[in-house]
Amino acid sequence: MPLYAYRCTDCSVFEVQSPMGSVRDAEPCPDCGAPAPRRFTAPNLSRASSSAYKLIESTARSASVPAVVSSPGGRPPSSGITRNPLHRKLPRPD
Protein backbone atom coordinates (compact mmCIF):
# COMPACT_ATOMS: atom_id res chain seq x y z
CA MET A 1 0.00 0.00 0.00
CA PRO A 2 1.35 3.47 -0.81
CA LEU A 3 2.22 6.11 1.76
CA TYR A 4 0.70 9.56 1.40
CA ALA A 5 2.20 12.65 3.07
CA TYR A 6 0.00 15.29 4.71
CA ARG A 7 1.08 18.60 6.23
CA CYS A 8 -0.65 20.25 9.14
CA THR A 9 -0.24 24.03 9.18
CA ASP A 10 0.14 24.07 12.98
CA CYS A 11 2.05 20.84 13.64
CA SER A 12 4.23 18.93 11.20
CA VAL A 13 4.24 16.50 8.29
CA PHE A 14 2.79 13.01 8.81
CA GLU A 15 2.23 10.00 6.58
CA VAL A 16 -0.86 7.85 6.12
CA GLN A 17 -0.90 4.43 4.47
CA SER A 18 -4.07 3.80 2.49
CA PRO A 19 -5.19 2.07 -0.73
CA MET A 20 -4.92 4.09 -3.93
CA GLY A 21 -8.64 4.17 -4.54
CA SER A 22 -9.57 5.52 -1.13
CA VAL A 23 -6.99 8.28 -0.63
CA ARG A 24 -8.46 11.57 0.62
CA ASP A 25 -7.40 15.14 -0.18
CA ALA A 26 -7.25 16.01 3.53
CA GLU A 27 -6.72 13.93 6.67
CA PRO A 28 -7.16 14.98 10.30
CA CYS A 29 -3.86 15.73 12.01
CA PRO A 30 -2.99 13.06 14.62
CA ASP A 31 -1.79 15.75 17.08
CA CYS A 32 -4.37 18.56 16.88
CA GLY A 33 -7.17 17.08 14.74
CA ALA A 34 -7.18 19.95 12.21
CA PRO A 35 -7.64 19.02 8.54
CA ALA A 36 -4.25 18.65 6.84
CA PRO A 37 -4.01 18.84 3.04
CA ARG A 38 -2.13 16.18 1.12
CA ARG A 39 1.37 17.01 -0.10
CA PHE A 40 2.68 15.94 -3.44
CA THR A 41 5.98 14.14 -2.97
CA ALA A 42 8.39 12.27 -5.19
CA PRO A 43 7.61 8.57 -5.59
CA ASN A 44 9.79 6.15 -3.69
CA LEU A 45 11.48 4.33 -6.56
CA SER A 46 14.32 1.90 -6.10
CA ARG A 47 17.21 1.16 -8.40
CA ALA A 48 17.57 -2.40 -7.17
CA SER A 49 17.14 -5.21 -9.67
CA SER A 50 14.46 -7.87 -9.50
CA SER A 51 17.04 -10.46 -8.43
CA ALA A 52 18.01 -8.23 -5.51
CA TYR A 53 14.35 -7.97 -4.49
CA LYS A 54 13.98 -11.75 -4.69
CA LEU A 55 16.98 -12.14 -2.39
CA ILE A 56 15.64 -9.59 0.07
CA GLU A 57 12.19 -11.19 0.11
CA SER A 58 13.54 -14.73 0.50
CA THR A 59 15.81 -13.60 3.34
CA ALA A 60 12.93 -11.91 5.13
CA ARG A 61 10.67 -14.92 4.54
CA SER A 62 13.28 -17.39 5.83
CA ALA A 63 13.54 -15.46 9.10
CA SER A 64 9.97 -16.32 10.05
CA VAL A 65 9.37 -19.47 7.98
CA PRO A 66 12.61 -21.43 7.58
CA ALA A 67 12.82 -24.09 4.89
CA VAL A 68 12.51 -27.67 6.13
CA VAL A 69 14.84 -30.26 4.63
CA SER A 70 14.48 -34.02 4.72
CA SER A 71 18.20 -34.84 4.56
CA PRO A 72 21.46 -32.98 4.83
CA GLY A 73 22.63 -31.64 1.50
CA GLY A 74 25.93 -30.43 0.20
CA ARG A 75 28.91 -32.25 -1.23
CA PRO A 76 29.56 -35.90 -0.56
CA PRO A 77 32.40 -36.54 1.89
CA SER A 78 35.79 -36.53 0.19
CA SER A 79 37.80 -39.72 -0.01
CA GLY A 80 41.07 -37.95 0.82
CA ILE A 81 42.62 -38.85 -2.55
CA THR A 82 43.60 -36.03 -4.82
CA ARG A 83 43.98 -36.28 -8.57
CA ASN A 84 45.92 -33.04 -8.98
CA PRO A 85 49.56 -33.78 -10.03
CA LEU A 86 50.80 -30.59 -8.36
CA HIS A 87 49.79 -31.97 -4.98
CA ARG A 88 52.56 -34.60 -5.26
CA LYS A 89 55.16 -31.86 -4.78
CA LEU A 90 53.71 -30.76 -1.43
CA PRO A 91 55.52 -31.86 1.76
CA ARG A 92 54.04 -34.95 3.40
CA PRO A 93 53.60 -35.46 7.12
CA ASP A 94 55.91 -38.02 8.73
Backbone as ProteinMPNN parsed JSONL, in Angstrom:
{"seq_chain_A": "MPLYAYRCTDCSVFEVQSPMGSVRDAEPCPDCGAPAPRRFTAPNLSRASSSAYKLIESTARSASVPAVVSSPGGRPPSSGITRNPLHRKLPRPD", "coords_chain_A": {"N_chain_A": [[0.84, -1.168, 0.0], [0.521, 2.265, -0.753], [2.229, 5.131, 0.679], [1.041, 8.217, 1.829], [1.733, 11.647, 2.104], [0.914, 14.18, 4.415], [0.404, 17.569, 5.443], [0.194, 19.423, 8.283], [-0.802, 22.678, 9.124], [-0.287, 23.759, 11.611], [1.151, 21.851, 13.065], [3.134, 19.364, 12.069], [4.594, 17.403, 9.388], [3.022, 14.391, 8.399], [2.539, 10.893, 7.693], [0.27, 8.755, 5.947], [-0.919, 5.539, 5.429], [-2.701, 4.143, 2.879], [-5.107, 2.543, 0.657], [-4.894, 3.021, -2.927], [-7.289, 3.756, -4.209], [-8.867, 4.869, -2.227], [-7.791, 7.197, -1.182], [-7.684, 10.343, 0.473], [-8.168, 13.908, 0.047], [-7.626, 15.481, 2.22], [-6.606, 14.872, 5.556], [-7.294, 14.269, 9.019], [-5.194, 15.805, 11.411], [-2.957, 13.923, 13.438], [-2.098, 15.001, 15.855], [-3.376, 17.542, 16.518], [-5.873, 17.41, 15.312], [-6.831, 19.023, 13.291], [-7.806, 19.646, 9.855], [-5.554, 18.422, 7.453], [-3.964, 19.179, 4.471], [-3.127, 17.135, 1.61], [0.205, 16.463, 0.602], [2.19, 16.716, -2.316], [4.579, 14.482, -3.209], [7.781, 13.126, -4.167], [7.866, 9.986, -5.872], [8.678, 6.898, -4.257], [11.052, 5.31, -5.57], [13.062, 2.537, -6.445], [16.379, 1.534, -7.271], [17.166, -1.01, -7.349], [17.635, -4.309, -8.635], [15.457, -6.903, -9.974], [16.355, -9.387, -9.158], [17.726, -8.733, -6.854], [15.599, -7.899, -5.234], [14.249, -10.34, -5.015], [16.098, -11.787, -3.497], [16.117, -10.258, -1.137], [13.439, -10.564, -0.308], [13.295, -13.372, 0.013], [15.134, -13.722, 2.053], [13.937, -12.302, 4.141], [11.601, -13.797, 4.365], [12.618, -16.289, 5.127], [13.401, -15.803, 7.69], [11.16, -15.896, 9.309], [9.787, -18.143, 8.445], [11.427, -20.791, 8.169], [13.056, -22.931, 5.747], [12.321, -26.39, 5.465], [14.188, -29.307, 5.513], [14.667, -32.644, 4.279], [16.882, -34.237, 4.342], [20.412, -33.98, 4.991], [22.173, -31.774, 2.882], [24.539, -30.812, 0.345], [28.028, -31.335, -0.51], [29.285, -34.631, -1.237], [31.118, -36.587, 1.183], [34.655, -36.234, 1.074], [37.114, -38.469, -0.318], [39.718, -38.235, 0.376], [41.697, -38.612, -1.438], [43.621, -37.124, -3.865], [43.579, -35.922, -7.207], [45.124, -34.13, -8.469], [48.155, -33.401, -10.059], [50.009, -31.565, -9.116], [49.832, -31.635, -6.405], [51.471, -33.666, -5.561], [53.976, -32.631, -5.155], [53.883, -31.328, -2.76], [54.875, -31.043, 0.71], [54.917, -33.955, 2.767], [53.344, -35.294, 5.682], [55.138, -36.8, 8.41]], "CA_chain_A": [[0.0, 0.0, 0.0], [1.348, 3.471, -0.812], [2.218, 6.111, 1.763], [0.7, 9.56, 1.4], [2.198, 12.646, 3.067], [0.0, 15.288, 4.713], [1.084, 18.596, 6.227], [-0.653, 20.249, 9.136], [-0.244, 24.033, 9.18], [0.136, 24.068, 12.976], [2.051, 20.838, 13.641], [4.233, 18.93, 11.198], [4.241, 16.496, 8.294], [2.788, 13.009, 8.81], [2.23, 9.997, 6.577], [-0.861, 7.848, 6.117], [-0.899, 4.429, 4.475], [-4.07, 3.802, 2.49], [-5.195, 2.07, -0.725], [-4.919, 4.092, -3.928], [-8.645, 4.169, -4.541], [-9.57, 5.52, -1.127], [-6.994, 8.283, -0.625], [-8.456, 11.574, 0.619], [-7.401, 15.138, -0.179], [-7.246, 16.006, 3.533], [-6.721, 13.931, 6.673], [-7.159, 14.977, 10.299], [-3.861, 15.729, 12.014], [-2.993, 13.061, 14.616], [-1.788, 15.753, 17.08], [-4.366, 18.558, 16.877], [-7.172, 17.084, 14.735], [-7.184, 19.947, 12.214], [-7.642, 19.018, 8.543], [-4.247, 18.65, 6.845], [-4.012, 18.841, 3.04], [-2.134, 16.177, 1.121], [1.365, 17.015, -0.095], [2.682, 15.938, -3.443], [5.977, 14.135, -2.966], [8.392, 12.274, -5.19], [7.613, 8.568, -5.595], [9.788, 6.149, -3.687], [11.483, 4.326, -6.558], [14.321, 1.901, -6.101], [17.212, 1.157, -8.404], [17.567, -2.403, -7.17], [17.142, -5.205, -9.673], [14.463, -7.867, -9.504], [17.042, -10.46, -8.434], [18.011, -8.226, -5.507], [14.354, -7.966, -4.492], [13.983, -11.751, -4.693], [16.982, -12.143, -2.393], [15.638, -9.586, 0.071], [12.187, -11.193, 0.109], [13.543, -14.73, 0.504], [15.81, -13.598, 3.337], [12.928, -11.913, 5.129], [10.672, -14.916, 4.538], [13.279, -17.392, 5.832], [13.535, -15.458, 9.099], [9.966, -16.316, 10.049], [9.371, -19.467, 7.982], [12.615, -21.427, 7.579], [12.824, -24.089, 4.892], [12.508, -27.674, 6.131], [14.844, -30.264, 4.629], [14.48, -34.025, 4.717], [18.198, -34.844, 4.561], [21.463, -32.976, 4.829], [22.629, -31.642, 1.504], [25.927, -30.425, 0.202], [28.906, -32.251, -1.23], [29.556, -35.898, -0.559], [32.4, -36.536, 1.886], [35.788, -36.525, 0.192], [37.799, -39.721, -0.008], [41.069, -37.952, 0.822], [42.623, -38.853, -2.547], [43.603, -36.026, -4.821], [43.978, -36.279, -8.568], [45.916, -33.039, -8.984], [49.561, -33.779, -10.032], [50.799, -30.594, -8.363], [49.787, -31.969, -4.985], [52.556, -34.602, -5.257], [55.156, -31.865, -4.782], [53.708, -30.763, -1.434], [55.516, -31.859, 1.758], [54.042, -34.948, 3.396], [53.602, -35.46, 7.121], [55.914, -38.018, 8.73]], "C_chain_A": [[0.894, 1.242, 0.0], [1.201, 4.339, 0.43], [1.922, 7.478, 1.18], [1.106, 10.532, 2.501], [1.169, 13.758, 3.181], [0.751, 16.283, 5.582], [0.062, 19.438, 6.978], [-0.007, 21.63, 9.233], [0.27, 24.382, 10.572], [1.193, 23.104, 13.504], [3.194, 20.509, 12.687], [3.691, 18.048, 10.08], [4.043, 15.095, 8.87], [2.391, 12.203, 7.595], [1.082, 9.074, 6.948], [-0.754, 6.78, 5.04], [-2.342, 4.043, 4.162], [-4.072, 3.304, 1.054], [-5.33, 3.237, -1.698], [-6.325, 4.616, -4.199], [-9.345, 4.935, -3.45], [-8.759, 6.635, -0.474], [-7.826, 9.562, -0.606], [-7.552, 12.783, 0.42], [-6.936, 15.767, 1.128], [-7.496, 14.929, 4.578], [-6.644, 14.73, 7.965], [-5.761, 14.749, 10.886], [-3.921, 14.844, 13.258], [-2.717, 13.81, 15.916], [-2.913, 16.7, 17.483], [-5.754, 18.29, 16.308], [-7.612, 18.007, 13.616], [-7.014, 19.257, 10.869], [-6.301, 19.421, 7.924], [-4.315, 18.259, 5.382], [-2.879, 17.896, 2.653], [-1.022, 16.911, 0.391], [1.708, 16.121, -1.26], [4.17, 15.73, -3.24], [6.486, 13.264, -4.108], [8.093, 10.814, -4.863], [8.868, 7.893, -5.069], [10.148, 5.022, -4.65], [12.839, 3.78, -6.161], [15.078, 1.553, -7.362], [17.696, -0.275, -8.292], [16.944, -3.261, -8.277], [16.135, -6.188, -9.094], [15.133, -9.021, -8.766], [17.406, -10.011, -7.025], [16.751, -8.26, -4.655], [14.004, -9.405, -4.111], [14.831, -12.201, -3.523], [16.516, -11.525, -1.086], [14.368, -10.251, 0.585], [12.414, -12.598, 0.647], [14.26, -14.703, 1.847], [14.82, -13.234, 4.429], [11.962, -13.058, 5.403], [11.325, -16.04, 5.344], [13.479, -17.083, 7.311], [12.339, -15.94, 9.908], [9.498, -17.714, 9.669], [10.584, -20.159, 7.352], [12.242, -22.646, 6.753], [13.13, -25.373, 5.669], [13.108, -28.643, 5.119], [14.664, -31.665, 5.178], [15.812, -34.731, 4.954], [19.258, -33.773, 4.385], [21.952, -32.95, 3.391], [24.105, -31.32, 1.458], [26.711, -31.462, -0.578], [29.039, -33.573, -0.494], [30.914, -35.815, 0.137], [33.533, -36.939, 0.948], [36.491, -37.802, 0.645], [39.223, -39.485, 0.459], [42.109, -38.19, -0.263], [42.487, -37.704, -3.523], [44.096, -36.507, -6.173], [44.855, -35.197, -9.199], [47.405, -33.403, -8.921], [50.436, -32.797, -9.262], [50.816, -30.894, -6.872], [50.884, -32.961, -4.6], [53.808, -33.878, -4.78], [55.057, -31.262, -3.372], [54.391, -31.644, -0.387], [54.481, -32.758, 2.422], [54.348, -35.035, 4.888], [54.346, -36.773, 7.375], [55.073, -39.118, 9.273]], "O_chain_A": [[1.917, 1.264, 0.684], [0.191, 4.289, 1.132], [2.487, 7.857, 0.154], [0.861, 10.283, 3.681], [0.621, 14.22, 2.181], [1.625, 15.904, 6.362], [-0.809, 20.074, 6.384], [1.207, 21.735, 9.406], [1.169, 25.213, 10.705], [2.042, 23.495, 14.305], [4.119, 21.305, 12.526], [2.482, 17.966, 9.862], [4.81, 14.662, 9.73], [1.958, 12.756, 6.585], [0.936, 8.664, 8.1], [-0.524, 7.091, 3.871], [-3.106, 3.666, 5.051], [-3.147, 3.602, 0.299], [-5.82, 4.307, -1.336], [-6.509, 5.817, -4.398], [-10.343, 5.602, -3.722], [-9.016, 6.984, 0.679], [-8.578, 9.838, -1.54], [-6.336, 12.703, 0.598], [-5.954, 16.51, 1.142], [-8.467, 14.176, 4.497], [-5.99, 15.772, 8.001], [-5.23, 13.64, 10.854], [-4.841, 14.989, 14.062], [-3.063, 13.311, 16.987], [-3.362, 16.686, 18.629], [-6.726, 18.883, 16.774], [-8.678, 17.794, 13.037], [-6.17, 18.371, 10.739], [-5.957, 20.602, 7.876], [-4.683, 17.128, 5.066], [-1.823, 17.866, 3.286], [-1.273, 17.864, -0.347], [1.533, 14.904, -1.195], [4.93, 16.691, -3.114], [5.709, 12.739, -4.905], [8.068, 10.442, -3.69], [9.985, 8.284, -5.407], [9.614, 3.917, -4.555], [13.667, 4.498, -5.599], [14.477, 1.305, -8.406], [18.551, -0.704, -9.066], [15.862, -2.959, -8.78], [15.979, -6.291, -7.877], [14.545, -9.58, -7.84], [17.396, -10.82, -6.097], [16.814, -8.612, -3.477], [13.518, -9.656, -3.008], [14.349, -12.919, -2.646], [16.517, -12.185, -0.047], [14.233, -10.478, 1.787], [11.792, -12.985, 1.636], [14.022, -15.566, 2.691], [14.862, -13.798, 5.523], [11.551, -13.266, 6.544], [10.659, -16.679, 6.158], [13.702, -17.995, 8.107], [12.488, -16.346, 11.06], [8.879, -18.4, 10.482], [10.752, -20.117, 6.133], [11.241, -23.311, 7.02], [14.09, -25.425, 6.438], [12.601, -28.784, 4.006], [14.527, -31.858, 6.386], [15.867, -35.718, 5.688], [19.028, -32.771, 3.708], [22.123, -33.996, 2.765], [24.83, -31.535, 2.43], [26.143, -32.347, -1.219], [28.918, -33.627, 0.73], [31.774, -35.043, -0.286], [33.395, -37.857, 0.14], [36.468, -38.164, 1.822], [39.887, -40.425, 0.896], [43.299, -37.986, -0.021], [41.387, -37.355, -3.951], [44.937, -37.402, -6.257], [45.281, -35.338, -10.345], [47.898, -33.692, -7.831], [51.512, -33.175, -8.799], [51.717, -30.455, -6.157], [51.199, -33.086, -3.417], [54.622, -34.465, -4.066], [56.044, -30.742, -2.852], [54.479, -32.858, -0.567], [53.327, -32.373, 2.612], [55.496, -34.864, 5.299], [54.188, -37.738, 6.627], [55.586, -40.193, 9.583]]}, "name": "protein", "num_of_chains": 1, "seq": "MPLYAYRCTDCSVFEVQSPMGSVRDAEPCPDCGAPAPRRFTAPNLSRASSSAYKLIESTARSASVPAVVSSPGGRPPSSGITRNPLHRKLPRPD"}
